[in-house]
mmCIF file of C-alpha atoms in Angstrom:
data_model
loop_
_atom_site.group_PDB
_atom_site.id
_atom_site.type_symbol
_atom_site.label_atom_id
_atom_site.label_comp_id
_atom_site.label_asym_id
_atom_site.label_seq_id
_atom_site.Cartn_x
_atom_site.Cartn_y
_atom_site.Cartn_z
ATOM 1 C CA MET A 898 -35.078 -5.135 -20.524
ATOM 2 C CA GLN A 899 -36.014 -8.722 -21.590
ATOM 3 C CA ILE A 900 -35.346 -10.927 -25.008
ATOM 4 C CA ARG A 901 -38.439 -12.120 -26.671
ATOM 5 C CA GLY A 902 -38.982 -15.634 -26.047
ATOM 6 C CA MET A 903 -36.918 -16.039 -22.780
ATOM 7 C CA ARG A 904 -38.772 -15.226 -19.142
ATOM 8 C CA ALA A 905 -38.157 -12.273 -17.001
ATOM 9 C CA PRO A 906 -34.216 -13.298 -15.835
ATOM 10 C CA TRP A 907 -34.486 -11.412 -12.259
ATOM 11 C CA VAL A 908 -36.179 -9.442 -9.621
ATOM 12 C CA GLN A 909 -33.272 -7.335 -8.719
ATOM 13 C CA GLU A 910 -30.129 -6.779 -10.391
ATOM 14 C CA GLN A 911 -27.285 -4.210 -9.579
ATOM 15 C CA LEU A 912 -24.116 -3.698 -11.474
ATOM 16 C CA TYR A 913 -21.081 -3.011 -10.526
ATOM 17 C CA PHE A 914 -18.718 -1.126 -12.352
ATOM 18 C CA ASP A 915 -15.622 -1.451 -9.661
ATOM 19 C CA GLY A 916 -13.800 -4.143 -7.426
ATOM 20 C CA ASP A 917 -14.355 -2.012 -4.287
ATOM 21 C CA ARG A 918 -18.208 -1.545 -4.467
ATOM 22 C CA TYR A 919 -18.514 -5.459 -6.383
ATOM 23 C CA PHE A 920 -16.738 -6.940 -3.202
ATOM 24 C CA ASP A 921 -18.431 -4.450 -0.115
ATOM 25 C CA ALA A 922 -21.402 -5.791 -2.013
ATOM 26 C CA LEU A 923 -20.249 -9.734 -1.902
ATOM 27 C CA ILE A 924 -19.244 -9.227 1.702
ATOM 28 C CA ALA A 925 -22.094 -8.073 2.895
ATOM 29 C CA ALA A 926 -23.779 -10.689 1.401
ATOM 30 C CA ILE A 927 -21.976 -13.158 3.234
ATOM 31 C CA GLU A 928 -22.379 -11.294 6.151
ATOM 32 C CA ARG A 929 -25.854 -11.970 6.015
ATOM 33 C CA ALA A 930 -25.994 -15.604 4.625
ATOM 34 C CA GLN A 931 -28.197 -18.012 7.106
ATOM 35 C CA LYS A 932 -27.928 -21.243 4.904
ATOM 36 C CA SER A 933 -25.218 -21.963 2.362
ATOM 37 C CA ILE A 934 -22.610 -20.076 0.474
ATOM 38 C CA VAL A 935 -20.923 -20.984 -2.615
ATOM 39 C CA LEU A 936 -17.923 -19.845 -4.178
ATOM 40 C CA GLU A 937 -16.076 -20.585 -7.794
ATOM 41 C CA THR A 938 -13.240 -18.602 -9.169
ATOM 42 C CA TYR A 939 -10.392 -19.082 -11.499
ATOM 43 C CA ILE A 940 -7.781 -17.073 -9.441
ATOM 44 C CA PHE A 941 -7.821 -16.867 -5.098
ATOM 45 C CA TYR A 942 -4.616 -15.234 -4.166
ATOM 46 C CA SER A 943 -4.213 -15.034 -0.632
ATOM 47 C CA ASP A 944 -2.861 -11.331 -0.634
ATOM 48 C CA GLU A 945 -5.070 -8.910 1.127
ATOM 49 C CA MET A 946 -8.097 -9.765 -0.797
ATOM 50 C CA GLY A 947 -7.702 -13.368 -0.929
ATOM 51 C CA ARG A 948 -6.941 -12.774 3.386
ATOM 52 C CA TRP A 949 -10.166 -10.573 3.365
ATOM 53 C CA LEU A 950 -12.326 -12.701 2.088
ATOM 54 C CA GLU A 951 -11.167 -15.784 3.822
ATOM 55 C CA SER A 952 -12.276 -14.705 7.249
ATOM 56 C CA HIS A 953 -15.479 -13.075 5.682
ATOM 57 C CA LEU A 954 -16.215 -17.151 4.767
ATOM 58 C CA ALA A 955 -14.926 -18.517 8.269
ATOM 59 C CA SER A 956 -16.701 -17.106 9.598
ATOM 60 C CA ALA A 957 -19.631 -17.974 8.464
ATOM 61 C CA ALA A 958 -18.986 -21.707 8.365
ATOM 62 C CA LYS A 959 -18.137 -20.572 12.101
ATOM 63 C CA ARG A 960 -21.608 -19.889 12.233
ATOM 64 C CA GLY A 961 -23.241 -22.661 10.788
ATOM 65 C CA VAL A 962 -23.475 -22.305 7.146
ATOM 66 C CA ARG A 963 -22.439 -24.427 5.130
ATOM 67 C CA VAL A 964 -19.971 -23.353 2.751
ATOM 68 C CA ARG A 965 -18.367 -24.496 -0.306
ATOM 69 C CA VAL A 966 -15.510 -23.400 -2.486
ATOM 70 C CA VAL A 967 -13.852 -24.091 -6.099
ATOM 71 C CA VAL A 968 -11.165 -23.112 -7.574
ATOM 72 C CA ASP A 969 -9.309 -23.810 -10.652
ATOM 73 C CA GLY A 970 -5.927 -25.750 -10.233
ATOM 74 C CA ILE A 971 -3.691 -23.136 -12.206
ATOM 75 C CA GLY A 972 -5.292 -20.014 -11.458
ATOM 76 C CA ALA A 973 -5.323 -20.952 -7.857
ATOM 77 C CA ASN A 974 -2.526 -22.796 -7.231
ATOM 78 C CA SER A 975 0.182 -20.601 -5.321
ATOM 79 C CA TRP A 976 -3.383 -20.261 -2.851
ATOM 80 C CA ILE A 977 -3.453 -24.352 -2.634
ATOM 81 C CA HIS A 978 -0.652 -24.408 -1.338
ATOM 82 C CA ALA A 979 -0.616 -21.442 0.707
ATOM 83 C CA TRP A 980 -4.308 -21.361 2.293
ATOM 84 C CA ASN A 981 -4.781 -20.203 6.120
ATOM 85 C CA PRO A 982 -5.013 -23.856 7.582
ATOM 86 C CA LEU A 983 -7.572 -22.339 9.763
ATOM 87 C CA LEU A 984 -9.821 -22.344 6.856
ATOM 88 C CA LEU A 985 -10.868 -25.721 6.730
ATOM 89 C CA LYS A 986 -10.724 -26.015 10.526
ATOM 90 C CA SER A 987 -13.224 -23.838 10.487
ATOM 91 C CA GLY A 988 -16.008 -25.790 8.510
ATOM 92 C CA VAL A 989 -15.206 -24.225 4.997
ATOM 93 C CA GLU A 990 -15.105 -27.230 2.138
ATOM 94 C CA VAL A 991 -12.382 -27.029 -0.807
ATOM 95 C CA ARG A 992 -12.688 -28.477 -3.986
ATOM 96 C CA ILE A 993 -10.397 -28.351 -6.736
ATOM 97 C CA TRP A 994 -10.868 -28.408 -10.502
ATOM 98 C CA ASN A 995 -8.315 -29.969 -12.428
ATOM 99 C CA PRO A 996 -5.211 -29.745 -10.062
ATOM 100 C CA LEU A 997 -2.059 -30.736 -11.848
ATOM 101 C CA TYR A 998 -0.847 -33.309 -8.702
ATOM 102 C CA VAL A 999 -3.097 -35.991 -8.545
ATOM 103 C CA GLY A 1000 -3.830 -39.192 -10.720
ATOM 104 C CA PRO A 1001 -5.388 -37.647 -14.408
ATOM 105 C CA PHE A 1002 -2.992 -35.295 -14.806
ATOM 106 C CA LEU A 1003 -0.123 -37.445 -14.072
ATOM 107 C CA MET A 1004 -1.587 -40.690 -16.486
ATOM 108 C CA SER A 1005 -2.081 -37.958 -19.148
ATOM 109 C CA VAL A 1006 1.867 -36.792 -18.619
ATOM 110 C CA ALA A 1007 2.380 -40.812 -19.376
ATOM 111 C CA ARG A 1008 0.292 -41.153 -21.742
ATOM 112 C CA GLY A 1009 2.581 -37.755 -23.455
ATOM 113 C CA LEU A 1010 6.004 -39.715 -23.486
ATOM 114 C CA LEU A 1011 4.457 -43.173 -24.765
ATOM 115 C CA SER A 1012 2.815 -41.520 -27.895
ATOM 116 C CA ARG A 1013 1.935 -38.546 -29.767
ATOM 117 C CA LYS A 1014 -1.689 -38.624 -29.364
ATOM 118 C CA GLY A 1015 -0.403 -38.486 -25.869
ATOM 119 C CA VAL A 1016 0.847 -35.210 -25.963
ATOM 120 C CA SER A 1017 -2.545 -33.552 -27.342
ATOM 121 C CA ARG A 1018 -4.545 -35.015 -24.556
ATOM 122 C CA LEU A 1019 -1.823 -34.251 -22.428
ATOM 123 C CA LEU A 1020 -2.659 -30.343 -23.640
ATOM 124 C CA SER A 1021 -6.009 -31.094 -23.976
ATOM 125 C CA HIS A 1022 -6.744 -32.059 -20.262
ATOM 126 C CA THR A 1023 -4.161 -29.277 -18.961
ATOM 127 C CA ASN A 1024 -5.725 -26.715 -20.359
ATOM 128 C CA ARG A 1025 -9.444 -27.752 -19.212
ATOM 129 C CA ARG A 1026 -9.905 -25.360 -16.344
ATOM 130 C CA THR A 1027 -12.645 -22.960 -15.062
ATOM 131 C CA HIS A 1028 -12.722 -19.553 -15.922
ATOM 132 C CA ARG A 1029 -16.007 -19.095 -14.131
ATOM 133 C CA LYS A 1030 -15.731 -16.383 -11.158
ATOM 134 C CA TYR A 1031 -19.131 -16.492 -9.332
ATOM 135 C CA CYS A 1032 -21.091 -16.412 -5.398
ATOM 136 C CA VAL A 1033 -24.347 -17.771 -4.546
ATOM 137 C CA ILE A 1034 -25.573 -16.679 -1.322
ATOM 138 C CA ASP A 1035 -28.302 -18.679 -0.074
ATOM 139 C CA GLY A 1036 -29.248 -20.029 -3.412
ATOM 140 C CA GLU A 1037 -31.132 -16.911 -3.757
ATOM 141 C CA THR A 1038 -28.546 -13.906 -5.095
ATOM 142 C CA ALA A 1039 -25.706 -14.322 -6.895
ATOM 143 C CA PHE A 1040 -22.256 -12.322 -7.809
ATOM 144 C CA VAL A 1041 -21.698 -12.876 -11.497
ATOM 145 C CA GLY A 1042 -18.569 -11.294 -13.045
ATOM 146 C CA SER A 1043 -15.146 -10.788 -14.440
ATOM 147 C CA LEU A 1044 -13.588 -10.121 -10.720
ATOM 148 C CA ASN A 1045 -11.154 -12.231 -9.324
ATOM 149 C CA ILE A 1046 -10.092 -12.755 -5.526
ATOM 150 C CA SER A 1047 -7.034 -10.959 -6.171
ATOM 151 C CA SER A 1048 -6.313 -7.513 -4.795
ATOM 152 C CA ALA A 1049 -5.860 -6.253 -8.610
ATOM 153 C CA HIS A 1050 -9.382 -5.032 -8.879
ATOM 154 C CA LEU A 1051 -10.026 -2.966 -5.988
ATOM 155 C CA ALA A 1052 -8.300 0.871 -5.240
ATOM 156 C CA ARG A 1053 -8.380 0.381 -1.523
ATOM 157 C CA PHE A 1054 -5.539 -1.994 -2.002
ATOM 158 C CA SER A 1055 -3.996 -0.854 -5.916
ATOM 159 C CA GLY A 1056 -4.438 2.573 -5.658
ATOM 160 C CA ASP A 1057 -5.105 4.179 -9.153
ATOM 161 C CA LYS A 1058 -3.209 0.631 -10.875
ATOM 162 C CA ALA A 1059 -6.936 -1.074 -9.875
ATOM 163 C CA TRP A 1060 -8.272 -3.151 -12.983
ATOM 164 C CA ARG A 1061 -11.119 -1.898 -13.850
ATOM 165 C CA ASP A 1062 -13.878 -4.803 -14.187
ATOM 166 C CA THR A 1063 -17.481 -4.883 -14.339
ATOM 167 C CA GLY A 1064 -19.761 -7.285 -11.381
ATOM 168 C CA ILE A 1065 -23.363 -7.954 -11.145
ATOM 169 C CA GLN A 1066 -25.661 -8.914 -8.126
ATOM 170 C CA VAL A 1067 -28.839 -10.621 -9.476
ATOM 171 C CA HIS A 1068 -31.602 -12.282 -6.761
ATOM 172 C CA GLY A 1069 -34.300 -14.217 -8.443
ATOM 173 C CA PRO A 1070 -35.025 -17.857 -8.821
ATOM 174 C CA GLU A 1071 -32.886 -18.760 -11.918
ATOM 175 C CA VAL A 1072 -30.245 -18.029 -9.623
ATOM 176 C CA ASP A 1073 -31.323 -21.817 -9.151
ATOM 177 C CA GLN A 1074 -29.420 -22.622 -12.616
ATOM 178 C CA ILE A 1075 -26.226 -21.090 -11.406
ATOM 179 C CA CYS A 1076 -26.805 -23.831 -8.124
ATOM 180 C CA ASN A 1077 -26.753 -26.654 -10.522
ATOM 181 C CA ALA A 1078 -23.990 -25.532 -12.792
ATOM 182 C CA PHE A 1079 -22.014 -25.479 -9.244
ATOM 183 C CA ASP A 1080 -22.823 -28.525 -7.766
ATOM 184 C CA HIS A 1081 -21.668 -30.000 -11.207
ATOM 185 C CA VAL A 1082 -18.318 -28.618 -11.312
ATOM 186 C CA TRP A 1083 -17.941 -29.535 -6.991
ATOM 187 C CA ASP A 1084 -19.145 -32.877 -7.910
ATOM 188 C CA ARG A 1085 -16.021 -33.603 -10.247
ATOM 189 C CA SER A 1086 -13.428 -31.700 -8.574
ATOM 190 C CA TYR A 1087 -10.718 -32.894 -6.110
ATOM 191 C CA THR A 1088 -10.683 -33.112 -2.500
ATOM 192 C CA PRO A 1089 -6.523 -31.279 -1.245
ATOM 193 C CA SER A 1090 -5.895 -34.430 -0.545
ATOM 194 C CA GLY A 1091 -6.651 -35.707 -4.257
ATOM 195 C CA ARG A 1092 -9.511 -37.358 -3.617
ATOM 196 C CA HIS A 1093 -12.016 -37.686 -6.275
ATOM 197 C CA MET A 1094 -15.504 -37.526 -4.942
ATOM 198 C CA TRP A 1095 -17.137 -38.299 -8.648
ATOM 199 C CA PHE A 1096 -17.621 -41.822 -9.995
ATOM 200 C CA GLY A 1097 -21.271 -41.763 -11.337
ATOM 201 C CA ARG A 1098 -22.250 -40.536 -15.725
ATOM 202 C CA ARG A 1099 -21.095 -36.715 -16.766
ATOM 203 C CA ARG A 1100 -23.885 -35.466 -17.527
ATOM 204 C CA HIS A 1101 -24.453 -31.801 -17.753
ATOM 205 C CA PRO A 1102 -27.066 -29.422 -16.399
ATOM 206 C CA GLU A 1103 -29.845 -29.346 -18.258
ATOM 207 C CA LEU A 1104 -31.216 -25.712 -19.351
ATOM 208 C CA ASP A 1105 -34.080 -24.368 -20.541
ATOM 209 C CA VAL A 1106 -34.146 -22.380 -23.507
ATOM 210 C CA GLN A 1107 -35.637 -19.324 -21.732
ATOM 211 C CA SER A 1108 -33.601 -19.095 -18.836
ATOM 212 C CA PRO A 1109 -31.223 -16.536 -18.680
ATOM 213 C CA VAL A 1110 -28.079 -17.830 -17.941
ATOM 214 C CA ARG A 1111 -25.403 -19.941 -20.242
ATOM 215 C CA LEU A 1112 -23.138 -22.090 -19.295
ATOM 216 C CA ASN A 1113 -19.356 -22.769 -21.001
ATOM 217 C CA LEU A 1114 -19.441 -26.832 -20.835
ATOM 218 C CA THR A 1115 -18.476 -27.908 -24.057
ATOM 219 C CA ARG A 1116 -15.689 -27.783 -25.736
ATOM 220 C CA ARG A 1117 -17.353 -25.221 -28.840
#
């Protein structure tokens, strides 16, 4: 279906209604990657699913694919403190969105102790999360949906208690818009050591109104 005023969105698209098929397709795409893999997620658990994905990301990095991962400072907090050191040694690059242990957060705590406005600033800053869940392969194919990196989504790990979520695999030039959104978050995230790599103006990616891609970049 094409909405009036919008470009034909995708060259190919595939819907997935369970985590097993979705992640099987994602892992297969990671194995075929030749140039780049970018992954942004809210939750990344160090469970069976997390370790499975880690191993494939590490393998891709070892064969020369540039692999970049952005995780949320709260949603992936347990993974941040428990990830396999071999992941980083393999060449996978990891950054953390709004972590709780670096300068800006600690400054917000200090302001909160000194003034009422500081308390609201602290709550506002702490609540600035990335809930996006997607992976882009070679800048051409994107996997997007409501699935975090967690065994809870897969029947092979969780049996009949597995969560029912929806994902989509899309291929086409509009994937560039998703890559731009990733670069925006990547530049403004922190390294595992707590270094902030971005010192420029915080400009948002500009999207064509005819694009089928929509971003949640504002407070509204």
